[in-house]
PDB file of C-alpha atoms and ligand atoms in Angstrom:
ATOM      1  CA  MET L   1     -89.469 -11.530  51.612  1.00  0.00           C
ATOM      2  CA  PRO L   2     -90.900 -10.984  55.086  1.00  0.00           C
ATOM      3  CA  GLU L   3     -94.327 -12.563  55.450  1.00  0.00           C
ATOM      4  CA  LEU L   4     -96.868 -12.220  58.250  1.00  0.00           C
ATOM      5  CA  PRO L   5     -94.956 -14.492  60.665  1.00  0.00           C
ATOM      6  CA  GLU L   6     -91.699 -12.550  60.242  1.00  0.00           C
ATOM      7  CA  VAL L   7     -93.528  -9.265  60.753  1.00  0.00           C
ATOM      8  CA  GLU L   8     -95.267 -10.579  63.864  1.00  0.00           C
ATOM      9  CA  VAL L   9     -91.992 -11.920  65.255  1.00  0.00           C
ATOM     10  CA  THR L  10     -90.395  -8.544  64.513  1.00  0.00           C
ATOM     11  CA  ARG L  11     -93.209  -6.814  66.385  1.00  0.00           C
ATOM     12  CA  ARG L  12     -92.755  -9.086  69.389  1.00  0.00           C
ATOM     13  CA  GLY L  13     -89.001  -8.548  69.210  1.00  0.00           C
ATOM     14  CA  ILE L  14     -89.114  -4.748  69.233  1.00  0.00           C
ATOM     15  CA  ALA L  15     -92.167  -4.326  71.507  1.00  0.00           C
ATOM     16  CA  PRO L  16     -90.350  -4.527  74.882  1.00  0.00           C
ATOM     17  CA  HIS L  17     -87.761  -2.013  73.609  1.00  0.00           C
ATOM     18  CA  VAL L  18     -90.110   0.610  72.181  1.00  0.00           C
ATOM     19  CA  GLU L  19     -93.418   0.398  74.059  1.00  0.00           C
ATOM     20  CA  SER L  20     -93.832   3.152  76.683  1.00  0.00           C
ATOM     21  CA  ARG L  21     -90.601   4.758  75.423  1.00  0.00           C
ATOM     22  CA  GLN L  22     -90.325   8.411  74.517  1.00  0.00           C
ATOM     23  CA  VAL L  23     -88.823   9.203  71.130  1.00  0.00           C
ATOM     24  CA  SER L  24     -85.701  11.332  71.561  1.00  0.00           C
ATOM     25  CA  GLY L  25     -84.697  11.567  67.919  1.00  0.00           C
ATOM     26  CA  VAL L  26     -85.611  10.622  64.350  1.00  0.00           C
ATOM     27  CA  VAL L  27     -82.830  10.041  61.813  1.00  0.00           C
ATOM     28  CA  MET L  28     -83.664   9.844  58.098  1.00  0.00           C
ATOM     29  CA  ARG L  29     -80.578   9.153  55.964  1.00  0.00           C
ATOM     30  CA  ARG L  30     -82.406   9.516  52.652  1.00  0.00           C
ATOM     31  CA  SER L  31     -85.640  11.159  51.608  1.00  0.00           C
ATOM     32  CA  GLY L  32     -87.602   7.946  51.568  1.00  0.00           C
ATOM     33  CA  LEU L  33     -87.875   4.344  50.487  1.00  0.00           C
ATOM     34  CA  ARG L  34     -90.803   3.124  48.412  1.00  0.00           C
ATOM     35  CA  TRP L  35     -92.497   6.423  49.271  1.00  0.00           C
ATOM     36  CA  PRO L  36     -90.973   9.614  50.722  1.00  0.00           C
ATOM     37  CA  PHE L  37     -90.570   9.716  54.489  1.00  0.00           C
ATOM     38  CA  PRO L  38     -92.849  12.362  56.038  1.00  0.00           C
ATOM     39  CA  PRO L  39     -90.362  15.265  56.196  1.00  0.00           C
ATOM     40  CA  ASP L  40     -91.864  16.641  59.433  1.00  0.00           C
ATOM     41  CA  LEU L  41     -91.460  13.302  61.263  1.00  0.00           C
ATOM     42  CA  PRO L  42     -88.937  14.623  63.840  1.00  0.00           C
ATOM     43  CA  ASN L  43     -91.377  17.402  64.803  1.00  0.00           C
ATOM     44  CA  LEU L  44     -94.231  14.930  64.951  1.00  0.00           C
ATOM     45  CA  LEU L  45     -92.506  12.285  67.062  1.00  0.00           C
ATOM     46  CA  VAL L  46     -89.754  13.721  69.278  1.00  0.00           C
ATOM     47  CA  GLY L  47     -90.986  13.960  72.858  1.00  0.00           C
ATOM     48  CA  HIS L  48     -93.913  11.613  72.234  1.00  0.00           C
ATOM     49  CA  VAL L  49     -94.335   8.145  73.714  1.00  0.00           C
ATOM     50  CA  ILE L  50     -95.088   4.926  71.832  1.00  0.00           C
ATOM     51  CA  ARG L  51     -98.121   3.603  73.703  1.00  0.00           C
ATOM     52  CA  SER L  52     -98.362   0.205  71.991  1.00  0.00           C
ATOM     53  CA  THR L  53     -97.343  -1.807  68.967  1.00  0.00           C
ATOM     54  CA  ALA L  54     -99.681  -3.707  66.659  1.00  0.00           C
ATOM     55  CA  ARG L  55     -99.677  -5.426  63.300  1.00  0.00           C
ATOM     56  CA  ARG L  56    -102.203  -5.344  60.483  1.00  0.00           C
ATOM     57  CA  GLY L  57    -101.326  -7.770  57.703  1.00  0.00           C
ATOM     58  CA  LYS L  58     -97.670  -7.038  57.027  1.00  0.00           C
ATOM     59  CA  TYR L  59     -97.856  -3.476  58.376  1.00  0.00           C
ATOM     60  CA  LEU L  60     -96.259  -2.780  61.743  1.00  0.00           C
ATOM     61  CA  LEU L  61     -98.089  -0.105  63.681  1.00  0.00           C
ATOM     62  CA  LEU L  62     -96.425   2.014  66.375  1.00  0.00           C
ATOM     63  CA  ASN L  63     -99.256   3.762  68.186  1.00  0.00           C
ATOM     64  CA  PHE L  64     -98.815   7.212  69.715  1.00  0.00           C
ATOM     65  CA  ASP L  65    -101.524   9.295  71.389  1.00  0.00           C
ATOM     66  CA  HIS L  66    -101.678  11.577  68.351  1.00  0.00           C
ATOM     67  CA  GLY L  67    -101.309   9.030  65.545  1.00  0.00           C
ATOM     68  CA  THR L  68     -99.668   5.891  64.236  1.00  0.00           C
ATOM     69  CA  LEU L  69     -96.305   5.304  62.590  1.00  0.00           C
ATOM     70  CA  ILE L  70     -96.819   2.664  59.888  1.00  0.00           C
ATOM     71  CA  VAL L  71     -93.764   0.576  58.987  1.00  0.00           C
ATOM     72  CA  HIS L  72     -93.648  -1.913  56.106  1.00  0.00           C
ATOM     73  CA  LEU L  73     -90.566  -4.082  55.686  1.00  0.00           C
ATOM     74  CA  GLY L  74     -90.991  -4.318  51.909  1.00  0.00           C
ATOM     75  CA  MET L  75     -88.985  -7.039  50.146  1.00  0.00           C
ATOM     76  CA  SER L  76     -85.852  -7.056  52.252  1.00  0.00           C
ATOM     77  CA  GLY L  77     -86.257  -4.792  55.268  1.00  0.00           C
ATOM     78  CA  HIS L  78     -85.661  -5.579  58.893  1.00  0.00           C
ATOM     79  CA  LEU L  79     -85.676  -3.785  62.214  1.00  0.00           C
ATOM     80  CA  ARG L  80     -83.113  -4.075  64.959  1.00  0.00           C
ATOM     81  CA  VAL L  81     -82.691  -2.546  68.369  1.00  0.00           C
ATOM     82  CA  LEU L  82     -79.177  -1.215  68.941  1.00  0.00           C
ATOM     83  CA  PRO L  83     -77.280   0.936  71.452  1.00  0.00           C
ATOM     84  CA  ALA L  84     -77.381   4.677  70.747  1.00  0.00           C
ATOM     85  CA  GLY L  85     -74.540   5.790  68.517  1.00  0.00           C
ATOM     86  CA  HIS L  86     -74.135   2.430  66.801  1.00  0.00           C
ATOM     87  CA  PRO L  87     -72.501   3.367  63.474  1.00  0.00           C
ATOM     88  CA  PRO L  88     -74.889   3.109  60.520  1.00  0.00           C
ATOM     89  CA  GLU L  89     -74.068   1.027  57.476  1.00  0.00           C
ATOM     90  CA  LYS L  90     -74.949   1.442  53.824  1.00  0.00           C
ATOM     91  CA  HIS L  91     -78.531   0.194  53.942  1.00  0.00           C
ATOM     92  CA  ASP L  92     -79.476   1.658  57.338  1.00  0.00           C
ATOM     93  CA  HIS L  93     -81.967   4.305  56.244  1.00  0.00           C
ATOM     94  CA  PHE L  94     -84.037   5.208  59.271  1.00  0.00           C
ATOM     95  CA  ASP L  95     -83.610   5.305  63.072  1.00  0.00           C
ATOM     96  CA  LEU L  96     -86.006   6.032  65.878  1.00  0.00           C
ATOM     97  CA  GLU L  97     -83.966   7.009  68.942  1.00  0.00           C
ATOM     98  CA  PHE L  98     -84.997   6.378  72.538  1.00  0.00           C
ATOM     99  CA  GLY L  99     -82.199   7.796  74.678  1.00  0.00           C
ATOM    100  CA  ALA L 100     -79.693   4.980  75.176  1.00  0.00           C
ATOM    101  CA  GLN L 101     -81.190   2.766  72.447  1.00  0.00           C
ATOM    102  CA  LEU L 102     -82.384   3.104  68.903  1.00  0.00           C
ATOM    103  CA  MET L 103     -84.569   1.123  66.535  1.00  0.00           C
ATOM    104  CA  ARG L 104     -82.911   0.875  63.128  1.00  0.00           C
ATOM    105  CA  PHE L 105     -84.618   0.134  59.808  1.00  0.00           C
ATOM    106  CA  THR L 106     -82.307  -1.550  57.302  1.00  0.00           C
ATOM    107  CA  ASP L 107     -83.609  -2.111  53.782  1.00  0.00           C
ATOM    108  CA  PRO L 108     -81.170  -3.005  50.956  1.00  0.00           C
ATOM    109  CA  ARG L 109     -83.817  -3.086  48.214  1.00  0.00           C
ATOM    110  CA  ARG L 110     -85.694  -0.033  49.506  1.00  0.00           C
ATOM    111  CA  PHE L 111     -89.221  -1.324  48.942  1.00  0.00           C
ATOM    112  CA  GLY L 112     -90.076  -0.680  52.576  1.00  0.00           C
ATOM    113  CA  ALA L 113     -92.098   2.223  53.905  1.00  0.00           C
ATOM    114  CA  VAL L 114     -92.388   4.523  56.904  1.00  0.00           C
ATOM    115  CA  LEU L 115     -95.588   6.553  56.963  1.00  0.00           C
ATOM    116  CA  TRP L 116     -97.476   8.663  59.474  1.00  0.00           C
ATOM    117  CA  HIS L 117    -101.216   8.521  60.069  1.00  0.00           C
ATOM    118  CA  ALA L 118    -102.491  11.340  62.285  1.00  0.00           C
ATOM    119  CA  GLN L 119    -105.188  10.510  64.806  1.00  0.00           C
ATOM    120  CA  ALA L 120    -107.097  13.525  63.450  1.00  0.00           C
ATOM    121  CA  ASP L 121    -107.435  11.755  60.086  1.00  0.00           C
ATOM    122  CA  GLY L 122    -109.585   9.032  61.632  1.00  0.00           C
ATOM    123  CA  ASP L 123    -109.256   5.386  62.545  1.00  0.00           C
ATOM    124  CA  ILE L 124    -106.092   3.668  61.297  1.00  0.00           C
ATOM    125  CA  GLU L 125    -108.234   0.903  59.759  1.00  0.00           C
ATOM    126  CA  GLY L 126    -109.462   3.532  57.300  1.00  0.00           C
ATOM    127  CA  HIS L 127    -105.931   4.260  56.022  1.00  0.00           C
ATOM    128  CA  LEU L 128    -105.588   3.837  52.265  1.00  0.00           C
ATOM    129  CA  LEU L 129    -103.164   0.926  52.675  1.00  0.00           C
ATOM    130  CA  LEU L 130    -105.167  -0.910  55.326  1.00  0.00           C
ATOM    131  CA  ARG L 131    -108.813  -0.531  54.418  1.00  0.00           C
ATOM    132  CA  GLY L 132    -108.850  -3.173  51.667  1.00  0.00           C
ATOM    133  CA  LEU L 133    -107.207  -5.826  53.809  1.00  0.00           C
ATOM    134  CA  GLY L 134    -108.977  -9.060  54.708  1.00  0.00           C
ATOM    135  CA  VAL L 135    -109.352 -10.350  58.248  1.00  0.00           C
ATOM    136  CA  GLU L 136    -106.455 -11.354  60.471  1.00  0.00           C
ATOM    137  CA  PRO L 137    -106.314 -15.162  60.321  1.00  0.00           C
ATOM    138  CA  LEU L 138    -105.117 -15.589  63.904  1.00  0.00           C
ATOM    139  CA  ALA L 139    -107.610 -13.145  65.394  1.00  0.00           C
ATOM    140  CA  CYS L 140    -110.734 -14.037  63.408  1.00  0.00           C
ATOM    141  CA  ASP L 141    -112.968 -16.693  64.963  1.00  0.00           C
ATOM    142  CA  ASP L 142    -115.190 -17.284  61.928  1.00  0.00           C
ATOM    143  CA  LEU L 143    -112.560 -17.536  59.201  1.00  0.00           C
ATOM    144  CA  ALA L 144    -114.084 -20.608  57.528  1.00  0.00           C
ATOM    145  CA  GLN L 145    -117.523 -18.991  57.281  1.00  0.00           C
ATOM    146  CA  ARG L 146    -116.002 -15.805  55.887  1.00  0.00           C
ATOM    147  CA  LEU L 147    -114.009 -17.696  53.266  1.00  0.00           C
ATOM    148  CA  HIS L 148    -117.068 -19.714  52.294  1.00  0.00           C
ATOM    149  CA  ARG L 149    -119.419 -16.723  52.141  1.00  0.00           C
ATOM    150  CA  ALA L 150    -116.994 -14.482  50.234  1.00  0.00           C
ATOM    151  CA  THR L 151    -116.226 -17.066  47.541  1.00  0.00           C
ATOM    152  CA  ARG L 152    -119.709 -18.151  46.418  1.00  0.00           C
ATOM    153  CA  ASN L 153    -119.230 -16.207  43.162  1.00  0.00           C
ATOM    154  CA  ARG L 154    -115.481 -16.538  42.762  1.00  0.00           C
ATOM    155  CA  SER L 155    -114.361 -19.013  40.131  1.00  0.00           C
ATOM    156  CA  ALA L 156    -110.679 -18.162  40.625  1.00  0.00           C
ATOM    157  CA  ALA L 157    -108.431 -20.915  42.000  1.00  0.00           C
ATOM    158  CA  ILE L 158    -108.406 -21.071  45.800  1.00  0.00           C
ATOM    159  CA  LYS L 159    -104.637 -20.515  45.868  1.00  0.00           C
ATOM    160  CA  GLN L 160    -105.087 -17.193  44.015  1.00  0.00           C
ATOM    161  CA  VAL L 161    -107.960 -16.176  46.260  1.00  0.00           C
ATOM    162  CA  LEU L 162    -105.813 -16.734  49.344  1.00  0.00           C
ATOM    163  CA  LEU L 163    -102.907 -14.746  47.881  1.00  0.00           C
ATOM    164  CA  ALA L 164    -105.196 -11.846  46.933  1.00  0.00           C
ATOM    165  CA  GLY L 165    -105.494 -10.981  50.627  1.00  0.00           C
ATOM    166  CA  ASP L 166    -108.898  -9.318  50.392  1.00  0.00           C
ATOM    167  CA  ILE L 167    -110.670 -12.043  52.391  1.00  0.00           C
ATOM    168  CA  VAL L 168    -107.850 -13.053  54.703  1.00  0.00           C
ATOM    169  CA  VAL L 169    -104.396 -11.447  55.047  1.00  0.00           C
ATOM    170  CA  GLY L 170    -101.042 -13.066  55.638  1.00  0.00           C
ATOM    171  CA  VAL L 171    -101.461 -16.230  53.587  1.00  0.00           C
ATOM    172  CA  GLY L 172     -98.484 -15.656  51.293  1.00  0.00           C
ATOM    173  CA  ASN L 173     -97.172 -18.139  48.730  1.00  0.00           C
ATOM    174  CA  ILE L 174     -95.463 -20.482  51.186  1.00  0.00           C
ATOM    175  CA  TYR L 175     -98.344 -20.520  53.652  1.00  0.00           C
ATOM    176  CA  ALA L 176    -100.970 -20.940  50.927  1.00  0.00           C
ATOM    177  CA  CYS L 177     -99.138 -24.004  49.554  1.00  0.00           C
ATOM    178  CA  GLU L 178     -98.666 -25.514  52.990  1.00  0.00           C
ATOM    179  CA  SER L 179    -102.184 -24.907  54.293  1.00  0.00           C
ATOM    180  CA  LEU L 180    -103.780 -26.250  51.085  1.00  0.00           C
ATOM    181  CA  PHE L 181    -101.648 -29.362  51.470  1.00  0.00           C
ATOM    182  CA  GLU L 182    -102.593 -29.780  55.118  1.00  0.00           C
ATOM    183  CA  SER L 183    -106.283 -29.460  54.312  1.00  0.00           C
ATOM    184  CA  GLY L 184    -106.094 -31.768  51.268  1.00  0.00           C
ATOM    185  CA  ILE L 185    -107.346 -29.157  48.798  1.00  0.00           C
ATOM    186  CA  HIS L 186    -105.935 -29.000  45.253  1.00  0.00           C
ATOM    187  CA  PRO L 187    -104.602 -25.473  44.651  1.00  0.00           C
ATOM    188  CA  ASN L 188    -106.438 -25.196  41.320  1.00  0.00           C
ATOM    189  CA  THR L 189    -109.875 -25.841  42.812  1.00  0.00           C
ATOM    190  CA  ALA L 190    -112.333 -23.048  42.013  1.00  0.00           C
ATOM    191  CA  ALA L 191    -112.921 -21.223  45.306  1.00  0.00           C
ATOM    192  CA  LYS L 192    -116.683 -21.276  44.825  1.00  0.00           C
ATOM    193  CA  ARG L 193    -116.746 -25.073  44.597  1.00  0.00           C
ATOM    194  CA  ILE L 194    -115.228 -25.612  48.049  1.00  0.00           C
ATOM    195  CA  SER L 195    -117.743 -26.594  50.741  1.00  0.00           C
ATOM    196  CA  LEU L 196    -117.939 -25.133  54.237  1.00  0.00           C
ATOM    197  CA  PRO L 197    -116.516 -28.280  55.897  1.00  0.00           C
ATOM    198  CA  ARG L 198    -113.502 -28.094  53.584  1.00  0.00           C
ATOM    199  CA  TYR L 199    -113.096 -24.380  54.360  1.00  0.00           C
ATOM    200  CA  GLU L 200    -113.182 -25.333  58.040  1.00  0.00           C
ATOM    201  CA  ARG L 201    -110.223 -27.635  57.468  1.00  0.00           C
ATOM    202  CA  LEU L 202    -108.456 -24.960  55.421  1.00  0.00           C
ATOM    203  CA  ALA L 203    -109.026 -22.246  58.056  1.00  0.00           C
ATOM    204  CA  ALA L 204    -107.647 -24.522  60.772  1.00  0.00           C
ATOM    205  CA  ALA L 205    -104.631 -25.340  58.600  1.00  0.00           C
ATOM    206  CA  ILE L 206    -103.941 -21.639  57.887  1.00  0.00           C
ATOM    207  CA  ARG L 207    -103.939 -20.864  61.606  1.00  0.00           C
ATOM    208  CA  ARG L 208    -101.769 -23.870  62.424  1.00  0.00           C
ATOM    209  CA  VAL L 209     -99.200 -23.120  59.714  1.00  0.00           C
ATOM    210  CA  LEU L 210     -98.923 -19.422  60.616  1.00  0.00           C
ATOM    211  CA  ALA L 211     -98.805 -20.092  64.361  1.00  0.00           C
ATOM    212  CA  ALA L 212     -96.065 -22.687  63.868  1.00  0.00           C
ATOM    213  CA  ALA L 213     -94.025 -20.239  61.784  1.00  0.00           C
ATOM    214  CA  ILE L 214     -94.387 -17.523  64.419  1.00  0.00           C
ATOM    215  CA  GLU L 215     -93.411 -19.956  67.156  1.00  0.00           C
ATOM    216  CA  GLN L 216     -90.369 -21.077  65.204  1.00  0.00           C
ATOM    217  CA  GLY L 217     -89.457 -17.455  64.491  1.00  0.00           C
ATOM    218  CA  GLY L 218     -89.704 -16.672  68.173  1.00  0.00           C
ATOM    219  CA  SER L 219     -86.847 -19.044  68.818  1.00  0.00           C
ATOM    220  CA  THR L 220     -84.639 -17.042  66.438  1.00  0.00           C
ATOM    221  CA  LEU L 221     -85.768 -13.718  67.882  1.00  0.00           C
ATOM    222  CA  ARG L 222     -82.261 -12.805  68.915  1.00  0.00           C
ATOM    223  CA  ASP L 223     -81.308 -12.450  65.245  1.00  0.00           C
ATOM    224  CA  PHE L 224     -83.946  -9.782  64.760  1.00  0.00           C
ATOM    225  CA  ILE L 225     -82.797  -7.519  67.524  1.00  0.00           C
ATOM    226  CA  GLY L 226     -79.118  -8.341  67.839  1.00  0.00           C
ATOM    227  CA  ALA L 227     -76.312  -6.260  66.488  1.00  0.00           C
ATOM    228  CA  ASP L 228     -74.952  -8.952  64.201  1.00  0.00           C
ATOM    229  CA  GLY L 229     -76.848  -7.776  61.133  1.00  0.00           C
ATOM    230  CA  ALA L 230     -78.423 -11.168  60.425  1.00  0.00           C
ATOM    231  CA  SER L 231     -81.637 -10.750  58.489  1.00  0.00           C
ATOM    232  CA  GLY L 232     -83.397 -13.173  60.797  1.00  0.00           C
ATOM    233  CA  TYR L 233     -85.822 -14.592  58.250  1.00  0.00           C
ATOM    234  CA  PHE L 234     -86.403 -18.181  59.083  1.00  0.00           C
ATOM    235  CA  GLN L 235     -86.479 -21.353  57.055  1.00  0.00           C
ATOM    236  CA  GLN L 236     -88.839 -24.088  58.018  1.00  0.00           C
ATOM    237  CA  ASN L 237     -89.427 -27.688  57.201  1.00  0.00           C
ATOM    238  CA  TYR L 238     -92.088 -27.539  54.559  1.00  0.00           C
ATOM    239  CA  PHE L 239     -94.416 -30.337  53.475  1.00  0.00           C
ATOM    240  CA  VAL L 240     -94.610 -29.286  49.823  1.00  0.00           C
ATOM    241  CA  TYR L 241     -93.215 -25.775  49.366  1.00  0.00           C
ATOM    242  CA  ASP L 242     -90.043 -25.759  47.257  1.00  0.00           C
ATOM    243  CA  ARG L 243     -89.995 -29.595  47.166  1.00  0.00           C
ATOM    244  CA  GLU L 244     -90.735 -30.302  43.481  1.00  0.00           C
ATOM    245  CA  GLY L 245     -90.014 -33.946  42.635  1.00  0.00           C
ATOM    246  CA  GLN L 246     -89.301 -34.920  46.237  1.00  0.00           C
ATOM    247  CA  PRO L 247     -91.547 -37.485  47.953  1.00  0.00           C
ATOM    248  CA  CYS L 248     -94.666 -36.181  49.700  1.00  0.00           C
ATOM    249  CA  ARG L 249     -94.080 -36.481  53.434  1.00  0.00           C
ATOM    250  CA  ASN L 250     -97.502 -38.085  53.755  1.00  0.00           C
ATOM    251  CA  CYS L 251     -97.826 -40.515  50.803  1.00  0.00           C
ATOM    252  CA  ALA L 252     -94.399 -40.461  49.075  1.00  0.00           C
ATOM    253  CA  ALA L 253     -95.824 -39.385  45.684  1.00  0.00           C
ATOM    254  CA  PRO L 254     -93.521 -36.832  44.010  1.00  0.00           C
ATOM    255  CA  VAL L 255     -94.468 -33.247  44.860  1.00  0.00           C
ATOM    256  CA  ARG L 256     -95.548 -31.282  41.788  1.00  0.00           C
ATOM    257  CA  ARG L 257     -94.963 -27.668  40.831  1.00  0.00           C
ATOM    258  CA  ILE L 258     -97.333 -25.594  38.717  1.00  0.00           C
ATOM    259  CA  VAL L 259     -97.366 -21.871  38.002  1.00  0.00           C
ATOM    260  CA  GLN L 260    -100.388 -19.832  39.061  1.00  0.00           C
ATOM    261  CA  GLY L 261    -100.364 -16.073  38.532  1.00  0.00           C
ATOM    262  CA  GLN L 262     -96.598 -16.172  37.883  1.00  0.00           C
ATOM    263  CA  ARG L 263     -95.951 -17.784  41.275  1.00  0.00           C
ATOM    264  CA  SER L 264     -94.871 -21.370  41.831  1.00  0.00           C
ATOM    265  CA  THR L 265     -97.390 -23.597  43.552  1.00  0.00           C
ATOM    266  CA  PHE L 266     -96.263 -26.879  45.091  1.00  0.00           C
ATOM    267  CA  TYR L 267     -98.740 -29.645  45.870  1.00  0.00           C
ATOM    268  CA  CYS L 268     -99.174 -33.395  46.201  1.00  0.00           C
ATOM    269  CA  PRO L 269    -101.293 -34.818  43.359  1.00  0.00           C
ATOM    270  CA  ARG L 270    -102.406 -37.713  45.558  1.00  0.00           C
ATOM    271  CA  CYS L 271    -103.151 -35.954  48.868  1.00  0.00           C
ATOM    272  CA  GLN L 272    -104.807 -32.871  47.372  1.00  0.00           C
ATOM    273  CA  ARG L 273    -108.056 -33.131  45.437  1.00  0.00           C
TER     274      ARG L 273
HETATM  275 ZN1  LIG R   1     -99.137 -36.945  49.312  1.00  0.00          ZN
END
């Protein structure tokens, strides 16, 4: 499933191909994915120029003067830039055309989304899907203070609080496990019992882990925008994630797996307290 780093790498991959480009066509090969496509999208977009791209959590934002096209990759979606006329395959549901090139949305499981938010409806941050989101971990300069302040009454486990996404976005299962390991915090610790200095270590670890994933993804960028159909999601060398029973890379104790909220959590019982 695409997480924040994959979405950010996707944004960086498509940006040079779509920014400042005028939309020449919109192709919708079905009526929608997770939600219906806006049926008037061709009327709304053809002839208009994408001014910039942005990302909020896992939502890709293509900004026009008169609104924003919101794209979510869902469970299995990916975007590629292809030459105009490239024959579509079974799971290619949506194209934005820009003259000689097109941006194609492929989504086998169809949990993705393409939505339109008109400028006249107000700031994009107020959109139903975006307004409950926590801060961007890589753009927020007081993440530790925010985490500390927002958890003084939360007895839920810190891992669950990170996954909830209402304080900080983008810390999915893998990145929660890895950043809790890096900061030496046991995933079951009640969020309200974690001190500010420990949140400072956690915030730094979250940024480091996400930045490293984005950097690594950048080196596989070609897969995202090439014509070879590779999904482009990248595997990394994890410290604890998916390493149950294997030796901790720091202390050699066997990595443990527990289940929290129906998701697997991996941690080192010696390094994380
Ligand atoms: Zn260890």
